[in-house]
Coordinates of C-alpha atoms and ligand atoms in Angstrom, one line a residue:
M1 CA -2.5 -16.8 -13.3
D2 CA -5.6 -14.6 -13.3
T3 CA -5.8 -14.8 -17.1
S4 CA -5.6 -18.6 -17.0
K5 CA -8.4 -18.6 -14.5
A6 CA -10.7 -16.6 -16.7
I7 CA -9.9 -18.7 -19.8
G8 CA -10.3 -21.9 -17.8
I9 CA -13.7 -20.8 -16.5
I10 CA -14.9 -19.7 -20.0
I11 CA -13.8 -23.0 -21.6
T12 CA -16.0 -25.0 -19.2
N13 CA -18.8 -22.4 -18.9
P14 CA -19.2 -21.1 -22.4
E15 CA -22.3 -19.1 -21.6
F16 CA -20.0 -16.6 -19.9
E17 CA -18.1 -16.1 -23.1
D18 CA -17.8 -12.3 -22.5
V19 CA -15.4 -12.1 -19.5
R20 CA -17.3 -9.0 -18.3
S21 CA -20.3 -11.2 -17.5
L22 CA -18.1 -12.9 -14.8
E23 CA -17.6 -9.8 -12.6
G24 CA -18.4 -10.3 -8.9
V25 CA -19.8 -13.7 -7.9
A26 CA -20.9 -15.4 -11.2
P27 CA -23.2 -18.4 -11.1
T28 CA -20.9 -20.7 -13.1
K29 CA -21.9 -24.4 -13.0
N30 CA -18.6 -26.2 -13.7
P31 CA -15.1 -26.1 -12.3
C32 CA -12.5 -24.5 -14.7
V33 CA -10.1 -26.7 -16.6
P34 CA -7.4 -27.9 -14.3
I35 CA -4.8 -25.2 -13.6
I36 CA -1.3 -25.8 -12.3
A37 CA -0.3 -22.4 -11.0
V38 CA 3.4 -21.3 -10.7
P39 CA 3.8 -17.8 -9.2
T40 CA 6.9 -15.9 -10.4
T41 CA 6.2 -12.9 -8.2
A42 CA 5.6 -13.0 -4.4
G43 CA 2.5 -11.0 -4.1
T44 CA -0.9 -11.9 -5.5
A45 CA -1.3 -15.4 -4.1
A46 CA -3.6 -16.0 -7.1
E47 CA -2.3 -19.6 -7.0
V48 CA -4.4 -20.2 -3.9
T49 CA -7.3 -17.6 -4.1
I50 CA -10.7 -17.8 -5.5
N51 CA -10.3 -14.5 -7.3
Y52 CA -9.0 -13.2 -10.5
V53 CA -8.8 -9.6 -11.7
I54 CA -9.4 -8.5 -15.3
T55 CA -8.7 -5.1 -16.9
D56 CA -11.3 -3.7 -19.2
V57 CA -9.1 -1.4 -21.3
E58 CA -12.0 0.1 -23.2
K59 CA -13.8 1.2 -20.0
E60 CA -10.6 1.9 -18.1
R61 CA -11.6 -0.3 -15.2
K62 CA -10.3 -3.4 -13.4
F63 CA -12.9 -5.8 -12.1
V64 CA -12.7 -8.7 -9.7
C65 CA -14.3 -12.1 -10.3
V66 CA -14.9 -14.3 -7.3
D67 CA -15.6 -17.9 -8.1
T68 CA -14.6 -21.1 -6.2
H69 CA -14.6 -22.9 -9.5
D70 CA -11.4 -21.1 -10.5
M71 CA -9.1 -22.5 -7.8
P72 CA -5.9 -24.1 -9.3
I73 CA -5.6 -27.8 -8.6
V74 CA -1.9 -27.5 -7.8
A75 CA 0.2 -24.6 -6.7
I76 CA 3.9 -24.8 -7.1
V77 CA 5.3 -22.0 -4.8
D78 CA 9.1 -22.0 -5.5
P79 CA 11.2 -19.0 -4.3
E80 CA 13.7 -19.9 -7.1
M81 CA 11.0 -18.8 -9.6
M82 CA 11.0 -15.3 -7.9
S83 CA 14.7 -14.8 -7.8
S84 CA 14.9 -13.1 -11.2
M85 CA 12.5 -10.3 -10.1
P86 CA 14.2 -6.8 -10.1
K87 CA 14.1 -4.8 -6.9
G88 CA 11.2 -2.6 -7.8
L89 CA 8.9 -5.5 -8.8
T90 CA 9.9 -7.4 -5.6
A91 CA 9.0 -4.4 -3.5
A92 CA 5.7 -3.7 -5.2
T93 CA 4.5 -7.3 -5.3
G94 CA 5.6 -7.8 -1.7
M95 CA 3.7 -4.7 -0.6
D96 CA 0.6 -6.2 -2.4
A97 CA 1.0 -9.2 -0.1
L98 CA 1.3 -7.1 3.0
T99 CA -1.8 -5.2 1.9
H100 CA -3.7 -8.5 1.6
A101 CA -2.6 -9.5 5.1
I102 CA -3.5 -6.2 6.8
E103 CA -6.7 -5.6 4.9
G104 CA -7.7 -9.2 5.4
Y105 CA -7.0 -8.9 9.1
T106 CA -9.3 -5.8 9.4
T107 CA -12.0 -6.7 6.9
R108 CA -15.6 -7.1 8.1
A109 CA -15.7 -10.9 7.8
A110 CA -12.4 -11.5 9.6
W111 CA -12.5 -14.4 12.1
E112 CA -10.2 -16.6 14.1
M113 CA -9.0 -18.8 11.3
T114 CA -8.2 -16.0 8.9
D115 CA -6.7 -13.9 11.7
M116 CA -4.2 -16.7 12.2
F117 CA -3.1 -16.7 8.5
H118 CA -3.0 -12.9 8.3
L119 CA -1.0 -12.3 11.4
E120 CA 1.6 -14.9 10.4
A121 CA 1.7 -13.4 6.9
I122 CA 2.3 -9.9 8.3
R123 CA 5.1 -11.2 10.5
L124 CA 6.8 -13.1 7.6
I125 CA 6.4 -10.3 5.1
S126 CA 7.7 -7.6 7.5
Q127 CA 10.7 -9.7 8.4
N128 CA 11.6 -10.8 4.9
L129 CA 10.6 -8.1 2.3
R130 CA 13.8 -6.0 2.8
D131 CA 16.0 -9.1 2.3
A132 CA 14.0 -10.3 -0.7
V133 CA 14.5 -6.9 -2.3
E134 CA 18.3 -7.5 -1.8
N135 CA 17.7 -10.9 -3.4
K136 CA 18.8 -12.8 -0.3
K137 CA 17.7 -16.5 -0.4
S138 CA 16.1 -16.4 3.1
G139 CA 14.2 -13.2 2.1
R140 CA 12.9 -14.9 -1.1
E141 CA 11.8 -17.9 0.9
G142 CA 10.1 -15.9 3.6
M143 CA 8.2 -13.9 1.0
A144 CA 7.1 -16.9 -1.1
L145 CA 5.6 -18.3 2.1
G146 CA 4.2 -15.0 3.5
Q147 CA 2.4 -14.1 0.3
Y148 CA 0.9 -17.6 0.1
I149 CA -0.3 -17.6 3.7
A150 CA -1.9 -14.2 3.1
G151 CA -3.8 -15.7 0.2
M152 CA -5.0 -18.5 2.4
G153 CA -6.5 -15.8 4.6
F154 CA -8.0 -13.1 2.4
S155 CA -9.4 -15.5 -0.2
N156 CA -11.8 -16.7 2.6
V157 CA -12.9 -13.2 3.8
G158 CA -12.2 -10.5 1.3
L159 CA -10.3 -7.2 1.5
G160 CA -11.4 -3.5 1.6
I161 CA -11.2 0.0 0.3
D162 CA -7.4 -0.1 -0.3
H163 CA -7.8 -2.7 -3.0
A164 CA -10.9 -1.0 -4.3
M165 CA -8.9 2.3 -4.8
A166 CA -5.8 0.4 -6.1
H167 CA -7.8 -1.4 -8.8
T168 CA -9.2 2.0 -9.9
L169 CA -5.9 3.7 -9.9
S170 CA -4.2 1.0 -11.9
A171 CA -7.0 0.9 -14.5
H172 CA -6.8 4.6 -15.1
Y173 CA -3.1 5.2 -15.0
D174 CA -1.5 1.8 -15.5
T175 CA 0.1 2.0 -12.0
P176 CA 1.5 -1.5 -11.0
H177 CA -0.9 -3.2 -8.6
G178 CA 1.5 -3.5 -5.7
V179 CA 2.6 0.1 -5.9
A180 CA -1.1 1.3 -5.9
C181 CA -1.9 -1.0 -2.9
A182 CA 1.2 0.2 -1.0
M183 CA 0.6 3.9 -1.6
F184 CA -2.9 3.6 -0.3
L185 CA -2.0 1.3 2.7
P186 CA -1.2 4.0 5.3
I187 CA -4.0 6.2 4.0
S188 CA -6.6 3.4 4.2
M189 CA -5.3 2.3 7.7
E190 CA -5.7 5.9 8.9
F191 CA -9.2 6.1 7.4
N192 CA -10.2 2.8 9.1
R193 CA -8.4 3.2 12.4
E194 CA -11.4 3.9 14.6
Y195 CA -13.1 0.8 13.2
T196 CA -10.4 -1.7 14.0
G197 CA -10.8 -2.2 17.8
E198 CA -7.5 -3.6 19.1
R199 CA -6.4 -5.0 15.8
L200 CA -3.7 -2.5 14.9
R201 CA -2.0 -3.5 18.2
E202 CA -1.6 -7.0 16.7
V203 CA -0.5 -5.6 13.4
A204 CA 2.2 -3.5 15.1
R205 CA 3.3 -6.5 17.1
A206 CA 3.5 -8.7 14.0
M207 CA 5.6 -6.0 12.3
G208 CA 8.1 -6.2 15.1
V209 CA 7.2 -3.0 17.1
E210 CA 8.3 -3.4 20.7
G211 CA 6.3 -2.5 23.8
V212 CA 2.8 -2.6 22.2
D213 CA 1.3 -3.9 25.4
N214 CA 2.2 -0.7 27.2
M215 CA 0.8 1.6 24.5
T216 CA -2.5 3.5 24.5
Q217 CA -4.9 2.8 21.7
E218 CA -3.8 5.9 19.8
E219 CA -0.1 5.0 20.3
Y220 CA -0.4 1.4 18.9
R221 CA -2.5 2.6 16.0
D222 CA 0.1 5.2 15.1
A223 CA 2.8 2.6 15.6
A224 CA 1.2 0.2 13.1
I225 CA 0.8 2.9 10.5
A226 CA 4.3 4.1 11.0
A227 CA 5.7 0.6 10.6
V228 CA 4.0 0.3 7.3
K229 CA 5.2 3.6 6.1
K230 CA 8.8 2.7 7.1
L231 CA 8.7 -0.6 5.3
S232 CA 7.3 1.1 2.2
E233 CA 10.0 3.7 2.3
D234 CA 12.8 1.2 2.9
V235 CA 11.9 -0.7 -0.2
G236 CA 11.5 2.4 -2.3
I237 CA 7.7 2.7 -2.8
P238 CA 6.8 6.3 -3.9
T239 CA 4.2 8.2 -1.9
T240 CA 2.8 10.4 -4.7
L241 CA 1.6 9.9 -8.3
D242 CA 1.7 12.9 -10.5
K243 CA -0.5 11.4 -13.2
I244 CA -3.7 11.9 -11.1
K245 CA -5.7 14.8 -12.4
E246 CA -8.3 16.9 -10.5
E247 CA -10.9 16.3 -13.2
D248 CA -10.6 12.5 -12.8
L249 CA -11.3 12.4 -9.1
D250 CA -15.0 12.1 -9.3
T251 CA -14.8 9.1 -11.7
L252 CA -12.0 7.5 -9.6
A253 CA -14.1 7.7 -6.4
T254 CA -17.2 6.3 -8.1
D255 CA -15.3 3.4 -9.6
A256 CA -13.7 2.6 -6.3
L257 CA -17.0 2.5 -4.5
N258 CA -18.3 0.1 -7.1
D259 CA -15.4 -2.3 -6.8
A260 CA -16.1 -5.8 -5.4
C261 CA -13.5 -5.3 -2.6
Y262 CA -15.2 -2.2 -1.1
P263 CA -18.0 -3.9 0.8
G264 CA -15.4 -5.7 3.0
N265 CA -14.1 -2.4 4.3
P266 CA -14.9 -2.0 8.1
R267 CA -15.9 1.6 7.6
E268 CA -18.3 3.0 5.0
A269 CA -17.0 5.9 2.9
T270 CA -18.7 8.7 1.1
K271 CA -17.6 9.7 -2.3
E272 CA -16.1 12.9 -0.9
Q273 CA -14.0 10.9 1.5
V274 CA -12.7 8.6 -1.3
I275 CA -11.9 11.7 -3.4
E276 CA -9.8 13.0 -0.4
M277 CA -7.9 9.8 -0.2
F278 CA -7.0 9.9 -4.0
R279 CA -6.1 13.6 -3.5
M280 CA -3.5 12.6 -0.9
L281 CA -1.5 10.9 -3.6
M282 CA -1.4 14.0 -5.8
A283 CA 2.1 15.4 -6.0
Ligands
NAD301 N1 -6.1 -13.3 -8.0 C1 -5.9 -12.6 -7.0 O1 -6.4 -12.9 -5.9 C2 -5.2 -11.3 -7.0 C3 -4.7 -10.7 -5.9 C4 -4.0 -9.5 -6.0 C5 -3.7 -9.0 -7.2 N2 -4.1 -9.6 -8.4 C6 -3.9 -9.1 -9.7 O2 -2.6 -9.6 -10.2 C7 -2.0 -8.7 -11.1 C8 -0.6 -8.4 -10.7 O3 0.2 -9.5 -10.7 P1 1.7 -9.5 -10.3 O4 1.9 -8.4 -9.2 O5 2.1 -10.9 -10.0 O6 2.5 -8.9 -11.6 P2 2.3 -9.2 -13.1 O7 1.9 -10.6 -13.3 O8 1.5 -8.1 -13.7 O9 3.8 -9.0 -13.6 C9 4.4 -7.8 -13.6 C10 5.6 -7.8 -14.5 O10 6.7 -8.5 -14.0 C11 7.2 -9.5 -14.9 N3 7.7 -10.6 -14.0 C12 6.9 -11.5 -13.4 N4 7.7 -12.4 -12.7 C13 9.0 -12.0 -13.0 C14 10.2 -12.6 -12.6 N5 10.3 -13.7 -11.7 N6 11.3 -12.0 -13.0 C15 11.3 -10.9 -13.8 N7 10.1 -10.3 -14.2 C16 9.0 -10.9 -13.8 C17 6.0 -9.8 -15.7 O11 6.4 -10.3 -17.0 C18 5.3 -8.4 -15.9 O12 6.0 -7.7 -16.9 C19 -2.9 -7.4 -11.1 O13 -3.8 -7.4 -12.2 C20 -3.7 -7.6 -9.8 O14 -4.9 -6.9 -9.8 C21 -4.8 -10.7 -8.3
FE2_302 FE1 -3.7 -7.4 -4.4

């Protein structure tokens, strides 16, 4: 879907022939050729977002293009198309969707309308991802809907440092996008916790944690992060990546801070802090 967006944009805006010139918000003049998007994973929501992500294999970086002209004219979101996904791909792409919903709910520009989408997406994904991994029909349906609703949210407000670090990790080590997002999710939530007001209470509630109204701020923040860790563990997401090398850390952190998703993060990070977050994944 992302590749079709880039091709569709270049066909109607040939002055951007080099896809690298489209990074960030590009001043394209024309809508892309009509795209009918049919997702076969339940994760990216690219069928409904204004973003596409391209990997520059020469420079070992992934970059995000943001352009309202790339929006597909029709999205066909059919859980049947997702039923052939193996367990690992279902888990990884589903955790990408959960990351969209949680990052979108705590991003700087979040507001009432996108909160509504993100909280419902968190609820649907938390309720259905385990069943989708078991290829149950209701799980597939819940995930098809949850990932789509998350896209309706984050496409309007952006994401944060989790996606910035995940793009960098995938570009350097070919880590699947959803796995990278999921490994960083508890780490980025912990990093941002003091900058999220009461939002992690609502994340915990949407994830099915009971008694959140009787918890202290520290307790509900811990509970939200614990619920994410538990879901990740239940669907088999690893917590470490042995490919990360000490000598790469400086470049990884620099690339993450230059990613288009980073400015949406509620907390500013220094390069040293980003290096520390990458280091947490080292086996
Ligand atoms: N546009 C956006 O807003 C947005 C948001 C998040 C992520 N992304 C980007 O999307 C890309 C990841 O997309 P993805 O997670 O959908 O995975 P993918 O498209 O990279 O597919 C992963 C693998 O799964 C296979 N596959 C797909 N559907 C299958 C099915 N139903 N059954 C069996 N195999 C299947 C594919 O052939 C491929 O080998 C990354 O580059 C990521 O950065 C884009
Ligand atoms: Fe994503």
